[in-house]
Coordinates of C-alpha atoms in Angstrom, one line a residue:
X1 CA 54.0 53.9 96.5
X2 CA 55.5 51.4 94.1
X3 CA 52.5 49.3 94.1
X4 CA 49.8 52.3 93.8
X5 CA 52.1 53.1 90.9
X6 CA 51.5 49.9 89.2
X7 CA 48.2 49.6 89.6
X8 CA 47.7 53.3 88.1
X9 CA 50.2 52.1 84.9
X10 CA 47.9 48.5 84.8
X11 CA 44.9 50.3 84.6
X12 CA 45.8 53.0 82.2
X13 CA 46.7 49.6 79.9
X14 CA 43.4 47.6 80.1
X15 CA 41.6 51.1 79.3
X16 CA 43.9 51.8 76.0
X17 CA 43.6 47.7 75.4
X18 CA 39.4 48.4 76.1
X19 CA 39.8 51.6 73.6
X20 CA 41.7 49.2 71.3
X21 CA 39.3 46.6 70.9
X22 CA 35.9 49.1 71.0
X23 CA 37.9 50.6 67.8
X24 CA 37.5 47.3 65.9
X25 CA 34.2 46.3 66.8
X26 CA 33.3 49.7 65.9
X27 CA 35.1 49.0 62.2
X28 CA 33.7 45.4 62.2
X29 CA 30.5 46.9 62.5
X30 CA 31.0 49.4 59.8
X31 CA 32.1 46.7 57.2
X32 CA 28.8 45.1 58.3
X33 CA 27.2 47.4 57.6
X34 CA 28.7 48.3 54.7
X35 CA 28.2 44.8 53.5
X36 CA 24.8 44.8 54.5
X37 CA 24.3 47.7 52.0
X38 CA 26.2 45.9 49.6
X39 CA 23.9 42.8 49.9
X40 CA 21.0 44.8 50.2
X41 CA 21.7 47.2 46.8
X42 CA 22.4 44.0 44.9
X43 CA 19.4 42.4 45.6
X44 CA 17.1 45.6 45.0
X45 CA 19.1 46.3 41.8
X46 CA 18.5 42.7 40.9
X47 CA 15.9 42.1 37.6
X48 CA 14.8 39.1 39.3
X49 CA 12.8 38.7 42.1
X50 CA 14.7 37.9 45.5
X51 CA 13.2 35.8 48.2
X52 CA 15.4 35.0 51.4
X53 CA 13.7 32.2 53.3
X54 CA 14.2 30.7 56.8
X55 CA 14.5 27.1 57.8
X56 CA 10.9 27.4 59.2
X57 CA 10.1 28.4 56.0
X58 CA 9.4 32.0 56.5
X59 CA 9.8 34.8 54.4
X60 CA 12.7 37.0 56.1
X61 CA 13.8 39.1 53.3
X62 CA 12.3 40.2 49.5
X63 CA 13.0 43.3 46.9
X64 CA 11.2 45.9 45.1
X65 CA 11.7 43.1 42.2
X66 CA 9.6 40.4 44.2
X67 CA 6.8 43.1 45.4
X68 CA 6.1 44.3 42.0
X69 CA 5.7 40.4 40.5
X70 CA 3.9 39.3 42.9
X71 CA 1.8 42.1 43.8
X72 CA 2.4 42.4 47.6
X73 CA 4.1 45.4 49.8
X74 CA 7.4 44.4 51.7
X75 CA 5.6 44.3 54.7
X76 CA 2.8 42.0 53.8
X77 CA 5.6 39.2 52.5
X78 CA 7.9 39.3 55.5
X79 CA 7.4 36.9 58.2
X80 CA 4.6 34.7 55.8
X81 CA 5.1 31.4 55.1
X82 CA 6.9 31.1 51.2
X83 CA 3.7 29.1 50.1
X84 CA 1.8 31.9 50.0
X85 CA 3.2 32.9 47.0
X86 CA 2.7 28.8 45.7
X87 CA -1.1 27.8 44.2
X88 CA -3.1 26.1 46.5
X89 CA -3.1 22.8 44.8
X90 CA 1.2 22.3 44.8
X91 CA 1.5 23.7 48.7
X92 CA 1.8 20.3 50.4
X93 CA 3.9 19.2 47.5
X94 CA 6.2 22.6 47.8
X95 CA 6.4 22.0 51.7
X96 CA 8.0 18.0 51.2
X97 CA 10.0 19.6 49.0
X98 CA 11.7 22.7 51.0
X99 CA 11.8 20.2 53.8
X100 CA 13.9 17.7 51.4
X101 CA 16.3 20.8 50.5
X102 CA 17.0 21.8 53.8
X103 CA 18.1 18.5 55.0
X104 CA 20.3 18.5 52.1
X105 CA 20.9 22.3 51.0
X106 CA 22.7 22.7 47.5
X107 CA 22.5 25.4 45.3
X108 CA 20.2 25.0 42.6
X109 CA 21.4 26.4 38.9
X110 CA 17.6 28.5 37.6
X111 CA 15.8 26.4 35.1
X112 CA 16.7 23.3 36.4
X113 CA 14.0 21.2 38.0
X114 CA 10.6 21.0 37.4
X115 CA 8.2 23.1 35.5
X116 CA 7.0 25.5 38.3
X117 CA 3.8 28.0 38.9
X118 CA 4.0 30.9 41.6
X119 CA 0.9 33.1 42.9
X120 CA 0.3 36.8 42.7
X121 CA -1.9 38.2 45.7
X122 CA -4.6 39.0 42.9
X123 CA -5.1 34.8 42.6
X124 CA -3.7 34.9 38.8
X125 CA -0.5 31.9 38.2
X126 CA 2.5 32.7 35.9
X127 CA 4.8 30.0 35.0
X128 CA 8.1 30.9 36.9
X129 CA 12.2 29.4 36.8
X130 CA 13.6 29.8 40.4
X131 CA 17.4 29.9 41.4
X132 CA 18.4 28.1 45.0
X133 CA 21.5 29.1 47.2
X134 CA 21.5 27.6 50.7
X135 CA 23.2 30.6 52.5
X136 CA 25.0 29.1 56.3
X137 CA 24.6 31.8 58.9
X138 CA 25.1 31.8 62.6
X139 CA 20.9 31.7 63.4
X140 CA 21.1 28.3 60.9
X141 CA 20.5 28.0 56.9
X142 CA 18.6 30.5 54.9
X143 CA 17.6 29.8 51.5
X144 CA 18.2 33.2 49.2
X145 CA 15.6 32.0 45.7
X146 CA 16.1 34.2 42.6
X147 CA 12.1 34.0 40.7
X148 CA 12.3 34.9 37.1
X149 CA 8.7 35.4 35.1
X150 CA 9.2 33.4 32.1
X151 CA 5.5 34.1 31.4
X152 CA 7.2 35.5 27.6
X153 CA 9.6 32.7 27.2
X154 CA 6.4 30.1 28.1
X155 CA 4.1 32.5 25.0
X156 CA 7.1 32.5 22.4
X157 CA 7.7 28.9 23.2
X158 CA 4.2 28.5 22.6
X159 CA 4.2 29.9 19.4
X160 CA 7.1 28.2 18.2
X161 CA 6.0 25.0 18.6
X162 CA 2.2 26.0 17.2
X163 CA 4.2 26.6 13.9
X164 CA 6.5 24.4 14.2
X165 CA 3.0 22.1 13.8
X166 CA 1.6 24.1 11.1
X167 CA 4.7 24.1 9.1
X168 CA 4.9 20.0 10.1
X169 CA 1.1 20.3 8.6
X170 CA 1.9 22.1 5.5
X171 CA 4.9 20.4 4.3
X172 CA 2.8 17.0 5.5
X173 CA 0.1 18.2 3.2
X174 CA 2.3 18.7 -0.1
X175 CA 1.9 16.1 -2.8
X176 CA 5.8 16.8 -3.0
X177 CA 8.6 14.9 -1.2
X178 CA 10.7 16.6 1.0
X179 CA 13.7 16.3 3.0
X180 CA 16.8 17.9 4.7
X181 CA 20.0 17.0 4.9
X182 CA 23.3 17.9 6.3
X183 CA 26.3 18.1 3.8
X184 CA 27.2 14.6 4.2
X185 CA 23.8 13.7 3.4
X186 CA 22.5 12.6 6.5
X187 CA 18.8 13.1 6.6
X188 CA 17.3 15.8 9.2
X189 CA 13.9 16.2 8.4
X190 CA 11.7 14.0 6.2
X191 CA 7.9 14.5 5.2
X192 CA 5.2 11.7 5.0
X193 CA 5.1 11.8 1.1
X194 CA 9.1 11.1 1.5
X195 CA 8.1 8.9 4.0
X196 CA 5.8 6.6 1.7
X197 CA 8.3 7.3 -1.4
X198 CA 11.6 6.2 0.0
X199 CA 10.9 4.8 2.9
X200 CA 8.9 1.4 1.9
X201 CA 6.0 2.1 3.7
X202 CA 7.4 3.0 6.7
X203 CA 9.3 0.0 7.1
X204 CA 12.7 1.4 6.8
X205 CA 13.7 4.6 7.4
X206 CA 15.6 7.2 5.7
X207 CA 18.7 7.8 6.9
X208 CA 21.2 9.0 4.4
X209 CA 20.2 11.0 1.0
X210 CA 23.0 8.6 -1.0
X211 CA 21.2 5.5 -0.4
X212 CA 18.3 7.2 -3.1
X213 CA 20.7 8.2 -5.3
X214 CA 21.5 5.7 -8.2
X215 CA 24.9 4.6 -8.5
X216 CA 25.3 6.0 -12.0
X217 CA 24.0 9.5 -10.8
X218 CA 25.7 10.0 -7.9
X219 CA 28.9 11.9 -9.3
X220 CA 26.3 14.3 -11.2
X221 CA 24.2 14.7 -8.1
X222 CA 27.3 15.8 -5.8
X223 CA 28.2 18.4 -8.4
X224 CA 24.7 19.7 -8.7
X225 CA 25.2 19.9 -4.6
X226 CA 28.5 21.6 -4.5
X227 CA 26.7 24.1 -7.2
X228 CA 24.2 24.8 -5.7
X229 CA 26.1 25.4 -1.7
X230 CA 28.0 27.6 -4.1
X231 CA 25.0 29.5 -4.9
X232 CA 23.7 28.2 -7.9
X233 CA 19.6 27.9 -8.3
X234 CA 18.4 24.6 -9.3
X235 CA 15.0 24.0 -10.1
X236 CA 12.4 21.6 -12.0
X237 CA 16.0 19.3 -12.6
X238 CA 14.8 16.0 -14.2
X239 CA 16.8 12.9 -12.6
X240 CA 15.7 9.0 -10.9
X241 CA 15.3 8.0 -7.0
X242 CA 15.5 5.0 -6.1
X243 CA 12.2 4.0 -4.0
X244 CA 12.0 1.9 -0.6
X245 CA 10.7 -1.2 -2.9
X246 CA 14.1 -0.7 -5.2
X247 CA 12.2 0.9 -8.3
X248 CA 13.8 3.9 -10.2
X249 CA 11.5 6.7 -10.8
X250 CA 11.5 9.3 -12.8
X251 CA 11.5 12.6 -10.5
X252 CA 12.1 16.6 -10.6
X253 CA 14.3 18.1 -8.2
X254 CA 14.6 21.8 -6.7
X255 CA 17.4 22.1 -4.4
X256 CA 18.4 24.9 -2.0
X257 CA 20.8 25.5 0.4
X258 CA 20.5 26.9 3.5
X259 CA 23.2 28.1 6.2
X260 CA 21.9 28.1 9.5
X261 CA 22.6 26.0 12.0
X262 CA 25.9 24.4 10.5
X263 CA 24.6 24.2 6.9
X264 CA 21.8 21.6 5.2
X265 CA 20.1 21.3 1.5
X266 CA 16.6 21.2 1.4
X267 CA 15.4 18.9 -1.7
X268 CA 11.4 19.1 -3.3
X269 CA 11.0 16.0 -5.0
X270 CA 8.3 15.8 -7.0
X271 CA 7.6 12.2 -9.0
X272 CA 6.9 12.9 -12.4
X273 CA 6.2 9.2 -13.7
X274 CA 3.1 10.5 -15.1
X275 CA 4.3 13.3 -17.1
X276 CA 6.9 11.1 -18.5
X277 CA 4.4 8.8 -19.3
X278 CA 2.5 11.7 -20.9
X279 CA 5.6 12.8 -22.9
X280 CA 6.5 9.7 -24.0
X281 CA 3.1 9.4 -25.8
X282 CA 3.4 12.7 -27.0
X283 CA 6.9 11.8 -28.3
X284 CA 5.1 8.3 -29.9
X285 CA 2.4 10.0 -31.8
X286 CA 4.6 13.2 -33.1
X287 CA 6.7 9.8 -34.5
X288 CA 3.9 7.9 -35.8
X289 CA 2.5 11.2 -37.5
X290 CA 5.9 11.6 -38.9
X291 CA 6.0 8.0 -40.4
X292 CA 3.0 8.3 -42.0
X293 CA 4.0 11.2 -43.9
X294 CA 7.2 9.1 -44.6
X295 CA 5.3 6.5 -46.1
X296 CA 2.4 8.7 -47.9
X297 CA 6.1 10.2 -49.5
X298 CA 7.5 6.6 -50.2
X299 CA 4.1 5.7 -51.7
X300 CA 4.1 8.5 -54.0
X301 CA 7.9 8.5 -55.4
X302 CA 8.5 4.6 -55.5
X303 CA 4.3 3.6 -57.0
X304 CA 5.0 5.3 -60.1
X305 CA 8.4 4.1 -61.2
X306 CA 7.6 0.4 -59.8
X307 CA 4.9 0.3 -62.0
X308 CA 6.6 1.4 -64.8
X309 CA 9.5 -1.1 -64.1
X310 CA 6.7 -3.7 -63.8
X311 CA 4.8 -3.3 -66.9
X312 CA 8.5 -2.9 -69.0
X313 CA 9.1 -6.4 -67.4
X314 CA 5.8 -8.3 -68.2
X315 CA 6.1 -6.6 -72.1
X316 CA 10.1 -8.4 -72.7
X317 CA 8.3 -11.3 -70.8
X318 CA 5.7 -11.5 -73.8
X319 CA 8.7 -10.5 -76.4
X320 CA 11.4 -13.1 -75.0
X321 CA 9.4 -16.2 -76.8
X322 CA 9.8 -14.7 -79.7
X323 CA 13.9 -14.6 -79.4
X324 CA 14.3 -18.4 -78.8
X325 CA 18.7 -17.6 -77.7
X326 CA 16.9 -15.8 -75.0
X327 CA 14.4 -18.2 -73.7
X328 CA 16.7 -18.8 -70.3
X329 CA 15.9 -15.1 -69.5
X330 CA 12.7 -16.1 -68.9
X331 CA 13.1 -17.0 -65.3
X332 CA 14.9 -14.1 -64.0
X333 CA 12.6 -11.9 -65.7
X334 CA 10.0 -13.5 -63.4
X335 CA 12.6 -13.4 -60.3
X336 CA 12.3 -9.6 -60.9
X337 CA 8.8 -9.6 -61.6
X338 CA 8.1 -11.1 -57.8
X339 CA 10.0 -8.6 -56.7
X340 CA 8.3 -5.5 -58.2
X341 CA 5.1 -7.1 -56.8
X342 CA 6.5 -7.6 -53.4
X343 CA 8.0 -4.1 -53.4
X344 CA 4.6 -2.9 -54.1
X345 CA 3.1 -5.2 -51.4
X346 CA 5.2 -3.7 -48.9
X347 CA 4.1 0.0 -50.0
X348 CA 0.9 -1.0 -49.6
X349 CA 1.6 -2.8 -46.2
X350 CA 3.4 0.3 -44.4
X351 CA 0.2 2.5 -45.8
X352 CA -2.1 0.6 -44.1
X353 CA -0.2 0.1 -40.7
X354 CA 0.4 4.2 -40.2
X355 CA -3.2 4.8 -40.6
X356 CA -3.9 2.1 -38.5
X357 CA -6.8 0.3 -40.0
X358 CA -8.1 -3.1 -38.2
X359 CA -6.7 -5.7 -39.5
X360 CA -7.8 -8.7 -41.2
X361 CA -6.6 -11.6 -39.1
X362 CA -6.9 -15.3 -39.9
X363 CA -5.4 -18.3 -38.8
X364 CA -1.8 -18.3 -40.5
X365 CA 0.8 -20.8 -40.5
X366 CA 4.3 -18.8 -38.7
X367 CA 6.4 -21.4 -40.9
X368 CA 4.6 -20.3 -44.5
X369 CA 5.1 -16.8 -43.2
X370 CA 8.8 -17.0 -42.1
X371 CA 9.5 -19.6 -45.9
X372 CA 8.1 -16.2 -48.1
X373 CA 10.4 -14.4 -46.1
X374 CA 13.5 -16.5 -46.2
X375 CA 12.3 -16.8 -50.2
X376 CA 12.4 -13.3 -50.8
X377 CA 16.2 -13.0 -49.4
X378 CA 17.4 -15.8 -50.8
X379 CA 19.3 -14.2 -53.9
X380 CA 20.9 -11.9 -51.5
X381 CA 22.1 -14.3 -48.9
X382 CA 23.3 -16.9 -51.9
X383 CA 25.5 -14.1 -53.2
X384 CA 27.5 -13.0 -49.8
X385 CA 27.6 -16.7 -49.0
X386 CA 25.5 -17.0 -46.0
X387 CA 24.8 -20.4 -45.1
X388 CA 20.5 -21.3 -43.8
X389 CA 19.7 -22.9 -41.0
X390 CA 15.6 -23.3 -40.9
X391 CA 14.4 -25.2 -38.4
X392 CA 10.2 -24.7 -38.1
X393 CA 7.4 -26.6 -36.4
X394 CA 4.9 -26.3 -39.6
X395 CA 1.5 -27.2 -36.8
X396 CA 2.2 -23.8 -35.0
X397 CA -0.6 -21.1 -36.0
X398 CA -1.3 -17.5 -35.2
X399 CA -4.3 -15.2 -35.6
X400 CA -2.9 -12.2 -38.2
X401 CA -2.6 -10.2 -40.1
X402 CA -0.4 -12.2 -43.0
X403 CA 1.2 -9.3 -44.6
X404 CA 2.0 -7.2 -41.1
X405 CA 3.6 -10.3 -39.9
X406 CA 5.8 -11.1 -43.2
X407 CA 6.9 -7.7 -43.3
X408 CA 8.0 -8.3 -39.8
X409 CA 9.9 -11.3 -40.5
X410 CA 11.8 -9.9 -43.7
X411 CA 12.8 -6.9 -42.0
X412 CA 14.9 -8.6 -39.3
X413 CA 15.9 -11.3 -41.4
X414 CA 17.3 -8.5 -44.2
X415 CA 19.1 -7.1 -41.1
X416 CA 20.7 -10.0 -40.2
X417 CA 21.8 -10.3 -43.8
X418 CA 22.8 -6.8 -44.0
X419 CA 25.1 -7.2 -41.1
X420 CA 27.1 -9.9 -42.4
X421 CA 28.3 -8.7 -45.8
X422 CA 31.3 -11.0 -45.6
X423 CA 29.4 -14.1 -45.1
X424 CA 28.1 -16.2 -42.1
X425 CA 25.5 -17.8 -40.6
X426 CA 22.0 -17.1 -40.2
X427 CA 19.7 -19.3 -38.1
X428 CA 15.7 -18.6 -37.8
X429 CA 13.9 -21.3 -35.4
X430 CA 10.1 -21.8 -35.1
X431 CA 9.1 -23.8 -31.8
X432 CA 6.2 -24.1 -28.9
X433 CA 7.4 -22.1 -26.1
X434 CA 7.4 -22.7 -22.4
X435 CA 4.3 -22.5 -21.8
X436 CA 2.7 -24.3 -24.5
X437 CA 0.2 -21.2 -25.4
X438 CA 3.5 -19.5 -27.4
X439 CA 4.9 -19.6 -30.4
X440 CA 8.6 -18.8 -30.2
X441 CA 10.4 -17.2 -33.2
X442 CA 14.2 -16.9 -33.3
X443 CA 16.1 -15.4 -36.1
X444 CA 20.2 -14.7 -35.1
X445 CA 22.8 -14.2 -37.2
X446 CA 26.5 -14.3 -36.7
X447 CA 27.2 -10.9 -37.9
X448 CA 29.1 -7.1 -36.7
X449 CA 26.7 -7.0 -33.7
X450 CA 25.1 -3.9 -32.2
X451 CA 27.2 -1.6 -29.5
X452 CA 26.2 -2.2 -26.1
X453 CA 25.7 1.8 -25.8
X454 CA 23.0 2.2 -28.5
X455 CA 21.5 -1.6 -28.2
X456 CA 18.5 -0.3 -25.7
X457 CA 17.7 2.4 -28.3
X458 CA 17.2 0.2 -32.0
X459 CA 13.0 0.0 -31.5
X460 CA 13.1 3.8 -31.4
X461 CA 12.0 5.0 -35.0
X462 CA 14.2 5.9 -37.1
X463 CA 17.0 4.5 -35.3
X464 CA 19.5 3.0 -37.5
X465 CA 23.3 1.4 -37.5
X466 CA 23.3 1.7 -41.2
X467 CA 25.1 4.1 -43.2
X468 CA 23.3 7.2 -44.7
X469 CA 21.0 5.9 -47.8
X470 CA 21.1 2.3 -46.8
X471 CA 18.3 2.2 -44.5
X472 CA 15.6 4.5 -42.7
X473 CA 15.5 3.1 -39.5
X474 CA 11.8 2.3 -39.6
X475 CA 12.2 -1.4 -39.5
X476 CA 12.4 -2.8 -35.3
X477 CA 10.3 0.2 -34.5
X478 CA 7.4 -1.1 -37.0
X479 CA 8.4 -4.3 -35.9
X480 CA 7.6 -3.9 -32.1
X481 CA 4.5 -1.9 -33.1
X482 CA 2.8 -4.8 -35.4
X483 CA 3.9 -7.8 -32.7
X484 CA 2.2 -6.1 -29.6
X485 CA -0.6 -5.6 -32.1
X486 CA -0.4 -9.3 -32.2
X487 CA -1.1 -9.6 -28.4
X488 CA 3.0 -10.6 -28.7
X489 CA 6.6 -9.5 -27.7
X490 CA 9.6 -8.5 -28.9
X491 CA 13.3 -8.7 -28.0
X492 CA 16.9 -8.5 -28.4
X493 CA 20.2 -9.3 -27.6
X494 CA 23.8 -8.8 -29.8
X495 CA 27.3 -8.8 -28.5
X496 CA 29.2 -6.7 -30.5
X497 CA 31.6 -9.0 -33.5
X498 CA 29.7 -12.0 -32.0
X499 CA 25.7 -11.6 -33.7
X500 CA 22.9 -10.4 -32.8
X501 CA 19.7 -12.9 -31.9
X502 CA 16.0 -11.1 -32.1
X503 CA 13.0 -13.2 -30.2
X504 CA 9.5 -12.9 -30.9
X505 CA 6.5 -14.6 -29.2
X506 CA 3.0 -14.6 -30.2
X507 CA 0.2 -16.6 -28.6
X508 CA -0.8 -19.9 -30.6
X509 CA -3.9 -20.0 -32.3
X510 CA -6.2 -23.0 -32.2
X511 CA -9.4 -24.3 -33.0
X512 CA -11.0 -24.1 -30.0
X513 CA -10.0 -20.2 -29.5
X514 CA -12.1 -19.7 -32.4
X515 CA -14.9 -21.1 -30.8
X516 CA -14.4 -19.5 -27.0

C-alpha cells in the first residue's frame, strides 16, 4: 500500500510540475507574440521602407512603407531575391557586396556609403540612402535595411548647387571685386576680379583682408567694420588697396554685414583709378580757369599804376641832369626803372601761360637765364645778408621759352630768399646730369624749411607757407606746369630749420637736335 501510495503522490507531482511548465511556455509564447506585434507595428508605422533579408539573400519580411515605394504587393516581395528591387546594371556589384556584409555583419549608420539607386516594379530608379542592422537569430543572420527616397533631398540638392553656379557666374561676371570675410578677416569667398586685383595674377592667394589694407588705414578701416557689424550702412566709401604687385589704388567700398553662419562682411570693391584720374583733371582745369581770372585781375589793377610809376620815373630821369647835387640818383632811378619793366614782363608772362599760347622756343643759354634771375634779387638778398654761391656750366642750352623759364627761376630763387629773412646761404648749381642728355638745375637755400606734413602739397596752386598778403601761392604750381612744358621735371626736398633744395631737369639742346 505504501508504495502504490507513492507512486499516486509521484505522479500527482510530475502532472502539477508538467502544468507548471505548459504555464510558461504558454506566457513565453504570449510575450512572443506580443513582441512580434511590437516588432511588427514598428516596422509598419515606420516612414521608411523596411526590408528584412536572409543570408541567402531573400526577401523574408517588408512593410506597407516598402510596397508603396517600390510599387509591389507584400506577397510579390516575399521570398524574391533583394536584387529585384536593384537596377540591372549594379546586381552583380550589389550581390559581392551583401556577400561581403554577411561575412562581416555590422550595422551600417543611413547615408553612409555609396551613392545608391533602387528599382520600382514599373522599371523607373530613384536615388535612395539605406540603413543596415545585422539582426543574430537562431535560423542564422538576417539583415533588417531601412530605404529612405531621397529623390527630394537629390532635386533640392540639385538646385542648390545650379545657383550656387549662377550666383558663382554672376558675382564672376561683375567688373566689381568682391570678397567675404569672417570677423577676423580671414577671407571666405573671393571673386575672379578680386582674384586678378589682389591676388597678383593668381600667383598668391588671398588669405586675410589685412594684408590689403594699408598700414596707415587700418585703424580707420576696423572702425568702419565695427560700424558697420553694428549696423551702420556704408556705401560708395572712398579709401586705397593694396594690389598683388604692391601698388595702392584708389578704390570705393560698400560694406555689409551679414549674420549667418557665425558672422562675415561682405566688401564690393570697385577700383576707381579712373574716376580719380577724371576728377583730378576736373580739379586741374577749374584751377587753371581760376588763375586765369587771377591774372586777367592782376593785369588790370597792377598795368595801370606800373605805368604810371614808370613814366614818373623816366620824366625825374630827364629832370635829374638838370640838378647836378642829384646826379648820383641817376642810377637807382634806373635800378627802379628795370624793375617797373620786369614787373610788367612778368604780367605779361603769367597772361600768356593761362591762356596757353605756343610758345616761342629757341635755343637759350640756362646760365644767362638763371644770371637775370639772380640779377633781379640781388638788392634783396644784399640787404638780409645772404651770401651767393653760383656755380654754372655756361655751354649747357635748352630749347624755350626765355621768359617762361626766367619766371621759373626767379620764383624759387625769391622763395629761397624769402625764407631766410635773417640771413644765410643760397646756392643755385647748373651742371650736365647723369645721363648726359640733362641739364641739372639746383637752387637750395639754408632757410625755415617746409613741414614734412604739407611738403607733398606746395605744387598745388595756390598753396602757400607765406603769411596773408605776402604771397599767392601761384609760384611752384606755375613752376611745375612751364617745366613739364619743357619736356622737364620738377622736385623737392626741405627738412624743416635745415633748407629746402628744389631740382629741375630739362633735356639739353644741341645742334644736331635742330637738324633731327
Amino acid at each position: 500500500m505504501q508504495d502504490e501510495f507513492k507512486t499516486k503522490r509521484q505522479l500527482i507531482d510530475e502532472l502539477v510540475e508538467a502544468r507548471r511548465r505548459i504555464a510558461e511556455l504558454e506566457a513565453l509564447e504570449i510575450k512572443r507574440n506580443q513582441a512580434e506585434e511590437r516588432f511588427h507595428l514598428v516596422v509598419e508605422s515606420s516612414p521608411n521602407a523596411i526590408l528584412m533579408v536572409n543570408q541567402k539573400g531573400k526577401i523574408v519580411l517588408v512593410n506597407s512603407q516598402a510596397e508603396r515605394m517600390f510599387g509591389y504587393s507584400r506577397e510579390e516581395l516575399i521570398g524574391q531575391s533583394i536584387e529585384i528591387l536593384v537596377p540591372e546594371r549594379f546586381r552583380i556589384k550589389h550581390s559581392e557586396y551583401r556577400l561581403d556584409f554577411y561575412a562581416n555583419p555590422q550595422a551600417r549608420p543611413m547615408g553612409k556609403g555609396r551613392d545608391l539607386s533602387a528599382l520600382r516594379k514599373d522599371g523607373s530608379e530613384f536615388p535612395v540612402e539605406i540603413g543596415l542592422n545585422p539582426i543574430h537569430t537562431n535560423e542564422g543572420v538576417l539583415v533588417l535595411s531601412a530605404v529612405v527616397d531621397i529623390t527630394e533631398r537629390k532635386r533640392a540638392e540639385q538646385a542648390l548647387r545650379e545657383n550656387e553656379e549662377k550666383l558663382e557666374a554672376i558675382i564672376n561676371s561683375t567688373a566689381d571685386a568682391i570678397l567675404v570675410y569672417d570677423e577676423q578677416g580671414k577671407v571666405i569667398t573671393i571673386n575672379r576680379e578680386a582674384k586678378r586685383l589682389f591676388c597678383d595674377d593668381g600667383k598668391k592667394e588671398l588669405k586675410n583682408i589685412w594684408d590689403i589694407i594699408p598700414q596707415d588705414s587700418k585703424t580707420s578701416f576696423y572702425e568702419k567694420l565695427r560700424s558697420v557689424k553694428q549696423g551702420s550702412k556704408l556705401v560708395d566709401y572712398e579709401t586705397e588697396k593694396i594690389k598683388g604687385n604692391g601698388e595702392r589704388i584708389f578704390v570705393s567700398v560698400s560694406l555689409v554685414y551679414a549674420n549667418e553662419g557665425g558672422g562675415s562682411f561682405i566688401e564690393i570693391i570697385r577700383d576707381i583709378s579712373e574716376r580719380i584720374t577724371f576728377r583730378s583733371k576736373i580739379i586741374e582745369l577749374e584751377k587753371a580757369q581760376l588763375i586765369g581770372k587771377m591774372a586777367e585781375g592782376i593785369a588790370h589793377h597792377l598795368g595801370t599804376p606800373l605805368a604810371s610809376i614808370l613814366l614818373r620815373v623816366q620824366m625825374l630821369k630827364e629832370d635829374i641832369p638838370r640838378v647836378p647835387e642829384y646826379a648820383d640818383f641817376t642810377e637807382k632811378l634806373d635800378s627802379i626803372e628795370r624793375q617797373i619793366f620786369y614787373g610788367q614782363k612778368v604780367i605779361q608772362r603769367l597772361l600768356r601761360f593761362v591762356n596757353k599760347p605756343q610758345s616761342e622756343r629757341v635755343s637759350e643759354r640756362v646760365s644767362v637765364l638763371i644770371e637775370e634771375a639772380v640779377d633781379m634779387i640781388n638788392p634783396i638778398s644784399k640787404r638780409q645778408v645772404i651770401d651767393l654761391d653760383l656755380r654754372v656750366d655756361r655751354d649747357l642750352k635748352v630749347l624755350a621759352d626765355a621768359n617762361l623759364l626766367e619766371l621759373v627761376f626767379l620764383d624759387i630763387i625769391t622763395n629761397a630768399v624769402d625764407a631766410m629773412p635773417k640771413g644765410g646761404k643760397l646756392s643755385v648749381t647748373v651742371s650736365k646730369g647723369n645721363p648726359a642728355e640733362w641739364v641739372d638745375i639746383k637752387i637750395s637755400d639754408t632757410g625755415m624749411g617746409i613741414p614734412k606734413d604739407i611738403l607733398p602739397l606746395v605744387f598745388e596752386p595756390f598753396f602757400t607757407t607765406k603769411s596773408a598778403g605776402k604771397g599767392t601761392g601761384l609760384g611752384l604750381s606755375v613752376a611745375k606746369r612751364i617745366i613739364h612744358d619743357h619736356d622737364g621735371e620738377i622736385s623737392i626736398d626741405s627738412v624743416e630749420g635745415k633748407g629746402t633744395s628744389v631740382w629741375i631737369r630739362l633735356p639739353i639742346y644741341t645742334e644736331e637736335k635742330a637738324f633731327a
